[in-house]
mmCIF file of C-alpha atoms in Angstrom:
data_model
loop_
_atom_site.group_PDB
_atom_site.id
_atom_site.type_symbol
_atom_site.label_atom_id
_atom_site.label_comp_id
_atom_site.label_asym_id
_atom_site.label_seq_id
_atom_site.Cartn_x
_atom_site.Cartn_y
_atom_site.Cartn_z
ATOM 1 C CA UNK A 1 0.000 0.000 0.000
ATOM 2 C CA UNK A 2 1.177 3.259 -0.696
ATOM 3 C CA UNK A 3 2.265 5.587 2.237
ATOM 4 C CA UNK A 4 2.033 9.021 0.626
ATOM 5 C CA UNK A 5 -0.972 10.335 2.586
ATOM 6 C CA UNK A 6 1.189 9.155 5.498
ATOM 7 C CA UNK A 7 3.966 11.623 4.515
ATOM 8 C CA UNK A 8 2.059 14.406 3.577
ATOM 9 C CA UNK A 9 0.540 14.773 7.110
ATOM 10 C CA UNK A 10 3.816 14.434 8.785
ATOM 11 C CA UNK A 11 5.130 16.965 6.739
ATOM 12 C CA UNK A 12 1.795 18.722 7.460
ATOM 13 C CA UNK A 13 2.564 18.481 11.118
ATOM 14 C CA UNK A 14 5.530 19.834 10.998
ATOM 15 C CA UNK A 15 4.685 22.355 9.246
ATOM 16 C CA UNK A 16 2.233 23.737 11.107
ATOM 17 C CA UNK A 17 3.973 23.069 14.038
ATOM 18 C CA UNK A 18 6.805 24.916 12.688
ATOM 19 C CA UNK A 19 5.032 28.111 12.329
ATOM 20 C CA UNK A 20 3.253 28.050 15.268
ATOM 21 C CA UNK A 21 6.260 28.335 17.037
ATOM 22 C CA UNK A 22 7.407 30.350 14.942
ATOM 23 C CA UNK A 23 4.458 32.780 15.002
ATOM 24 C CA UNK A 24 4.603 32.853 19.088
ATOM 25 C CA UNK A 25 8.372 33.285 19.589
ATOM 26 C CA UNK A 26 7.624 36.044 16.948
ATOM 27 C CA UNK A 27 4.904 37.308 19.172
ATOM 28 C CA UNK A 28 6.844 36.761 22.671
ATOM 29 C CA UNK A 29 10.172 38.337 21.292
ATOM 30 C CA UNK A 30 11.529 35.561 23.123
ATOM 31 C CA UNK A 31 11.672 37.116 26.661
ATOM 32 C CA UNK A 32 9.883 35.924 29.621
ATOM 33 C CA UNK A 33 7.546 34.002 27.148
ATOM 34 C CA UNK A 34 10.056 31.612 26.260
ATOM 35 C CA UNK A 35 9.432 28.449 28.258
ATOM 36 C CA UNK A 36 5.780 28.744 27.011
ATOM 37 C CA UNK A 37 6.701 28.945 23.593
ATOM 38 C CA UNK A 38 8.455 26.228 23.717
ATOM 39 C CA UNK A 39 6.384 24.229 25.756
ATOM 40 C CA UNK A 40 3.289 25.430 23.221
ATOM 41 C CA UNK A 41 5.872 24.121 20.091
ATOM 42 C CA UNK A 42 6.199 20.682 21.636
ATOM 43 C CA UNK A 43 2.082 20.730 22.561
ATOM 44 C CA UNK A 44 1.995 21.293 18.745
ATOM 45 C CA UNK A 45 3.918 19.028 17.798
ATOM 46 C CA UNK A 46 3.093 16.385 19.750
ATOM 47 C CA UNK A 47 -0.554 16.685 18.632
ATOM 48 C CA UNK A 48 0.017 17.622 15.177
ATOM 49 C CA UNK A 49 2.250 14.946 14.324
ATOM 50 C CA UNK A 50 -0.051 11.628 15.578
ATOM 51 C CA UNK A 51 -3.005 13.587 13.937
ATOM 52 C CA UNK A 52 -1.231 14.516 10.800
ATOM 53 C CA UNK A 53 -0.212 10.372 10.318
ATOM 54 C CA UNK A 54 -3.930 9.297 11.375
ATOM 55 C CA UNK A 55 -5.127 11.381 8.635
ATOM 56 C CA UNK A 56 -2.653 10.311 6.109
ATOM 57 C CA UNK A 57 -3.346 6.599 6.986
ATOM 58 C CA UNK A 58 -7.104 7.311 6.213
ATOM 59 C CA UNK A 59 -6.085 9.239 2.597
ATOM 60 C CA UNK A 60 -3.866 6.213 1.656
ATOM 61 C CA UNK A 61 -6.743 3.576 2.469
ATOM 62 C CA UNK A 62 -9.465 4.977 0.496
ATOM 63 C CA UNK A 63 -6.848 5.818 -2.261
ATOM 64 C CA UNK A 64 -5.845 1.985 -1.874
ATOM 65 C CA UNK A 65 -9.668 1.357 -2.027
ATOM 66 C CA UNK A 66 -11.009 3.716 -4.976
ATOM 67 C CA UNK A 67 -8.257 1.379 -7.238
ATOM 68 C CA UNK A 68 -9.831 -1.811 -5.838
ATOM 69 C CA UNK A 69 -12.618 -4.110 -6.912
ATOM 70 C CA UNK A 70 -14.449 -4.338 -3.939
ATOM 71 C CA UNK A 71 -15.631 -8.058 -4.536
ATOM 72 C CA UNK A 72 -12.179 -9.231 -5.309
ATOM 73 C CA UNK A 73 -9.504 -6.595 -4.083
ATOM 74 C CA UNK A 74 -7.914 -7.156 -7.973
ATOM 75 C CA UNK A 75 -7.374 -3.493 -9.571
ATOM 76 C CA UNK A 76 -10.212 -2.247 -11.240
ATOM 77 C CA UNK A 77 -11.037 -1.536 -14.585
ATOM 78 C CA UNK A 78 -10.601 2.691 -13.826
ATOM 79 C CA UNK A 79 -6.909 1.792 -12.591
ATOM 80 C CA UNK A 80 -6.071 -0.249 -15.168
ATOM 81 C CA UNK A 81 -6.831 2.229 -17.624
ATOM 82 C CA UNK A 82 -5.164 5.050 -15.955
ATOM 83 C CA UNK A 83 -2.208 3.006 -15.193
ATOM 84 C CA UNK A 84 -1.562 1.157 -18.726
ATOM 85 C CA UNK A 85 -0.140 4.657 -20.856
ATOM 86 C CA UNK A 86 2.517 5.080 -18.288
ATOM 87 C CA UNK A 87 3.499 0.958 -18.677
ATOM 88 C CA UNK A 88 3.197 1.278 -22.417
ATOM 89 C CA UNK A 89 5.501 4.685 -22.450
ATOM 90 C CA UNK A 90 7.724 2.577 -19.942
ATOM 91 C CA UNK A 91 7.913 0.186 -22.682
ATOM 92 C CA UNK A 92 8.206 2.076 -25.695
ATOM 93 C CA UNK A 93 11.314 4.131 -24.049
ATOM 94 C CA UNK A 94 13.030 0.808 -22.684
ATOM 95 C CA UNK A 95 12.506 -0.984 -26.205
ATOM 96 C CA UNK A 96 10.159 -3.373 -24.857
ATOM 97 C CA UNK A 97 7.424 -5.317 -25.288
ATOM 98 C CA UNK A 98 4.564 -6.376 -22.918
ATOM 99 C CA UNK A 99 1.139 -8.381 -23.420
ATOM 100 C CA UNK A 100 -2.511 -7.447 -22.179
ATOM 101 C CA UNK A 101 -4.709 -10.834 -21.884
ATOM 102 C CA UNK A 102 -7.833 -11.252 -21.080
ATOM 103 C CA UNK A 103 -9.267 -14.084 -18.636
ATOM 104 C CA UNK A 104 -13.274 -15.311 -18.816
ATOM 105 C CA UNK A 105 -14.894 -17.685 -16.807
ATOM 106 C CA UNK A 106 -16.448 -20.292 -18.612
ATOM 107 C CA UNK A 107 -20.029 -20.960 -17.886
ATOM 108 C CA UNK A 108 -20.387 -18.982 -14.829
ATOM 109 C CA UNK A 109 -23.860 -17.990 -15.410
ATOM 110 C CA UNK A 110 -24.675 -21.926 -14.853
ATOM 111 C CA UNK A 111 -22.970 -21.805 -11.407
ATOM 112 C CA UNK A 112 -24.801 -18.347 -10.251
ATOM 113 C CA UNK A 113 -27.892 -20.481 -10.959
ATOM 114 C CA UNK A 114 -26.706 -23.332 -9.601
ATOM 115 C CA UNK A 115 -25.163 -22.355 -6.871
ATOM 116 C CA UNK A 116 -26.264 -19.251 -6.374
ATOM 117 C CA UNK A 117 -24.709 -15.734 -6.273
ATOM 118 C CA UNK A 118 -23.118 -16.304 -3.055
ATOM 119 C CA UNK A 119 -21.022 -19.666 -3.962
ATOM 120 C CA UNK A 120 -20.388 -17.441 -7.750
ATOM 121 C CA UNK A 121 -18.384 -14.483 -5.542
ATOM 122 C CA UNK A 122 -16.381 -17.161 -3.673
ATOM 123 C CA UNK A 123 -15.792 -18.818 -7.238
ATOM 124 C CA UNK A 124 -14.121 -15.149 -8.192
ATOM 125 C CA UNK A 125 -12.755 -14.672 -5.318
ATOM 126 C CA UNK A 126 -10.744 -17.812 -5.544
ATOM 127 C CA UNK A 127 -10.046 -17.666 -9.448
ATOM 128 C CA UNK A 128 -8.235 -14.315 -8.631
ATOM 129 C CA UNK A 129 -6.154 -16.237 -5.785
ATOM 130 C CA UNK A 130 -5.008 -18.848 -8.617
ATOM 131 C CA UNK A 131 -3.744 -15.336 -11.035
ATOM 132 C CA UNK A 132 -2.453 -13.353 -7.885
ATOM 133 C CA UNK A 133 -0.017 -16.836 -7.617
ATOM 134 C CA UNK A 134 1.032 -15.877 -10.713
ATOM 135 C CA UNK A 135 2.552 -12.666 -10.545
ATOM 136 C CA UNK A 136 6.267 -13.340 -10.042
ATOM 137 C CA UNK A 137 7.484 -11.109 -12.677
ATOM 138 C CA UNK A 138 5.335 -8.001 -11.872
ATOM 139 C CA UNK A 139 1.856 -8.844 -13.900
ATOM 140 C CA UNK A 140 -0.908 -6.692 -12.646
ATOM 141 C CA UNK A 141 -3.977 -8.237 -12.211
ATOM 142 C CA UNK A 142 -7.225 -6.386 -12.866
ATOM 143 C CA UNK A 143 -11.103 -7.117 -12.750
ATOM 144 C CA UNK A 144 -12.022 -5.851 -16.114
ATOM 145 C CA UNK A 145 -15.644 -6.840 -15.428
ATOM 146 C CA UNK A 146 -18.251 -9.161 -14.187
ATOM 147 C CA UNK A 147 -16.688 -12.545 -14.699
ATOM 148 C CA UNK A 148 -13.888 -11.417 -16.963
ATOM 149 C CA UNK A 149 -10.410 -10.614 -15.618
ATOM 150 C CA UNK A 150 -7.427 -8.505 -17.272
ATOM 151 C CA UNK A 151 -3.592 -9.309 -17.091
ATOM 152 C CA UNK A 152 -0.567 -6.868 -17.951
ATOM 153 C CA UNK A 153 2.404 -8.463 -18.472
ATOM 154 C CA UNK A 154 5.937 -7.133 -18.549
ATOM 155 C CA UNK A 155 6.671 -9.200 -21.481
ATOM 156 C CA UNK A 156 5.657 -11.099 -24.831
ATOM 157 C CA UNK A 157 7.526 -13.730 -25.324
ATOM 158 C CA UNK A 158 5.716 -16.871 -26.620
ATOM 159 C CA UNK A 159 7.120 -19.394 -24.781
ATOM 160 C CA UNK A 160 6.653 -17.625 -21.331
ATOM 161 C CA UNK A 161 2.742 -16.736 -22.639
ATOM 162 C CA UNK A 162 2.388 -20.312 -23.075
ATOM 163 C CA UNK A 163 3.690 -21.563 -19.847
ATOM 164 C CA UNK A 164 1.074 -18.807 -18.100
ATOM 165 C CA UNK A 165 -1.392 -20.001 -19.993
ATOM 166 C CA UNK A 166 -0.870 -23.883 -18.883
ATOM 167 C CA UNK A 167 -0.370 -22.750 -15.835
ATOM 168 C CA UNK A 168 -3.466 -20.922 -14.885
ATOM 169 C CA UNK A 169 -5.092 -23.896 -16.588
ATOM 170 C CA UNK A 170 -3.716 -26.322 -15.008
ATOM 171 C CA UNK A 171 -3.860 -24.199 -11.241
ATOM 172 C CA UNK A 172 -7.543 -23.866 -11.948
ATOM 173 C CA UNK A 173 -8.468 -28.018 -12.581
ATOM 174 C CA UNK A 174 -6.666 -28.207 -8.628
ATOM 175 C CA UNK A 175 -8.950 -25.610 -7.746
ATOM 176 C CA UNK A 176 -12.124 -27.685 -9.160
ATOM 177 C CA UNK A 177 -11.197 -30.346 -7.436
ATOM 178 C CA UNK A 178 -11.375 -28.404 -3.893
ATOM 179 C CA UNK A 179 -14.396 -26.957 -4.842
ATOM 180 C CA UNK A 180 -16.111 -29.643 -6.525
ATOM 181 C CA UNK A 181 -17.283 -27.931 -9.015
ATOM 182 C CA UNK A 182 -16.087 -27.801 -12.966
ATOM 183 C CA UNK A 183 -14.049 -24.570 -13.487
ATOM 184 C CA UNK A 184 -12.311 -23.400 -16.355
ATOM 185 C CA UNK A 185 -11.576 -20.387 -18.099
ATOM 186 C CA UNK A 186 -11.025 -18.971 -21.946
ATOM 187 C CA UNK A 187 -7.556 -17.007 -22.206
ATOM 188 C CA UNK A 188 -6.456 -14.587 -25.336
ATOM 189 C CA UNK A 189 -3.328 -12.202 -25.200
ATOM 190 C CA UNK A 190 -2.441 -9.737 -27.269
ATOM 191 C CA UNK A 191 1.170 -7.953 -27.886
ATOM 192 C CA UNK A 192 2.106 -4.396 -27.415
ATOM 193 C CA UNK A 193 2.700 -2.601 -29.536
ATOM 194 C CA UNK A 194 2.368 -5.222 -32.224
ATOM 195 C CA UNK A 195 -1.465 -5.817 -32.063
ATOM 196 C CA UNK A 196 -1.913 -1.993 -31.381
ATOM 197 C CA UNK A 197 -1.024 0.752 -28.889
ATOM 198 C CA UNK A 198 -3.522 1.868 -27.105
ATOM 199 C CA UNK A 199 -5.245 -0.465 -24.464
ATOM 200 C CA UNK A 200 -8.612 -0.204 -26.278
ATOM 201 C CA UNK A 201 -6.446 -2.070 -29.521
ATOM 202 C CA UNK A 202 -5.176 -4.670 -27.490
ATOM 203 C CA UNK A 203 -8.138 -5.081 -25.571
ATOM 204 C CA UNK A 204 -10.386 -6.164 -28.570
ATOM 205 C CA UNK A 205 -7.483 -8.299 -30.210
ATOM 206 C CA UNK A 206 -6.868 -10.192 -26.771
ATOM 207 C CA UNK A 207 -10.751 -10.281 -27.244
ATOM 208 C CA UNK A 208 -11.197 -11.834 -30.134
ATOM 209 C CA UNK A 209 -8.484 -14.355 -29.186
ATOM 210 C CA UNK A 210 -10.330 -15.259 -26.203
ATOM 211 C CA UNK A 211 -13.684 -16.111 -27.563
ATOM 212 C CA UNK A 212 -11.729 -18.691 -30.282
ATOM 213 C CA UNK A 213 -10.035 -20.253 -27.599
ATOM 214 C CA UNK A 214 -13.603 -20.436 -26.118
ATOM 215 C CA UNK A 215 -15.300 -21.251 -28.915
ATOM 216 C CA UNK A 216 -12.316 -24.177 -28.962
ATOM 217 C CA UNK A 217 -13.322 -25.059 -25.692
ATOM 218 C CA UNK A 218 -16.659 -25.774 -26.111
ATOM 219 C CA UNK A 219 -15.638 -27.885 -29.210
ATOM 220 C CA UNK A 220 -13.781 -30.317 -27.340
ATOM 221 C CA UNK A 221 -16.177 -30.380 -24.338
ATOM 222 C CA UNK A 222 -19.595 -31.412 -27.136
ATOM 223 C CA UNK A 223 -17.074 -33.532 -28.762
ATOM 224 C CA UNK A 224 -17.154 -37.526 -28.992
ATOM 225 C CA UNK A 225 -15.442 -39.467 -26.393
ATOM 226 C CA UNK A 226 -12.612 -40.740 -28.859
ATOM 227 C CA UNK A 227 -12.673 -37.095 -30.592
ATOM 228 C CA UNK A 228 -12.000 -35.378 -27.876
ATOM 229 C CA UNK A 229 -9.171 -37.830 -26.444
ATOM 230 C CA UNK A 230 -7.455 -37.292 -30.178
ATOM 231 C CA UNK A 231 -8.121 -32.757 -28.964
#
């Protein structure tokens, strides 16, 4: 969490501290006043100071909050949109690549009906566990909306989108066996700044990726037994 707000109102506190005492020693002309000016200086201070962090504590908790889903604590969609020119001008100026991918929950509509609403948050809830685990090399992990989930990745290269891919997968059949339910999810990525440059670009290419994969899916899954063995 940032800390900020934190600093500000210590600064704050010091600040006004600082010119209090200023202001009275001013005042006093330092002569028989000057045991109560300092006295009043320390008062300040010690008041100030605790107050001045309290408050700063508060600012950096909602500003932790207004960039959090509140269902899931993954960044939300407002952050992730404020936050991706800065990566892609990162990237741009250190030569690099990255890749935006999008994550949807297969049939989750049949286990908010099934299940009900309650057992479909803890589904999400636990789904965003399995991509948090996989954040080792500074992905940022975003609720882009409803049951679809966003991933910014500081690179592109194929074989370590591949691995992610497998992983989640294979992180997310564990995770239907704990909860006894079937789980899965449809993946597509797309490259910056090869499939576009701005987040809207990359965002309807990782898009369209996503729906063949889940179009793929659903392929395999209607499939015949010895079909789908041969997928």
């Amino acid at each position: 969490m940032e800390r900020s707000g934190r600093y500000v109102g210590l600064s704050l506190g010091l600040l006004i501290s600082a010119a209090a005492v200023g202001l009275a020693a001013a005042g006093s002309g330092w002569t028989g006043h000057e045991l109560f000016v300092a006295s009043s200086g320390i008062g300040f201070l010690l008041t100030l100071l605790p107050l001045g962090w309290y408050l700063g504590q508060k600012f950096d908790h909602l500003k932790e909050r207004s960039v959090r889903d509140s269902l899931t604590c993954a960044y939300n969609r407002r952050f992730i949109e404020e936050c991706f020119p800065r990566l892609s001008e990162q990237a741009l100026g250190r030569s690099k690549k990255m890749t935006v991918t999008l994550i949807d929950v297969n049939d989750f509509k049949v286990i908010n009906d099934t299940y009900g609403h309650i057992a479909g948050d803890h589904v999400l809830n636990r789904i965003v566990d399995v991509l948090k685990g996989r954040t080792d090399r500074g992905e940022i992990i975003g609720r882009w909306g409803g049951d679809e989930f966003i991933l910014l990745s500081p690179y592109a290269e194929r074989g370590a989108m591949s691995s992610l891919h497998l992983e989640i997968q294979a992180k997310l059949e564990a995770l239907s066996q704990q909860e006894n339910k079937r789980l899965s999810v449809s993946i597509g990525s797309a490259v910056f700044p090869d499939d576009g440059k701005l987040l809207s670009q990359l965002v309807a290419c990782a898009d369209r990726k996503m729906y063949e994969n889940k179009s793929t899916i659903k392929q395999v899954e209607t499939a015949p037994p010895a079909r789908r063995m041969n997928a």
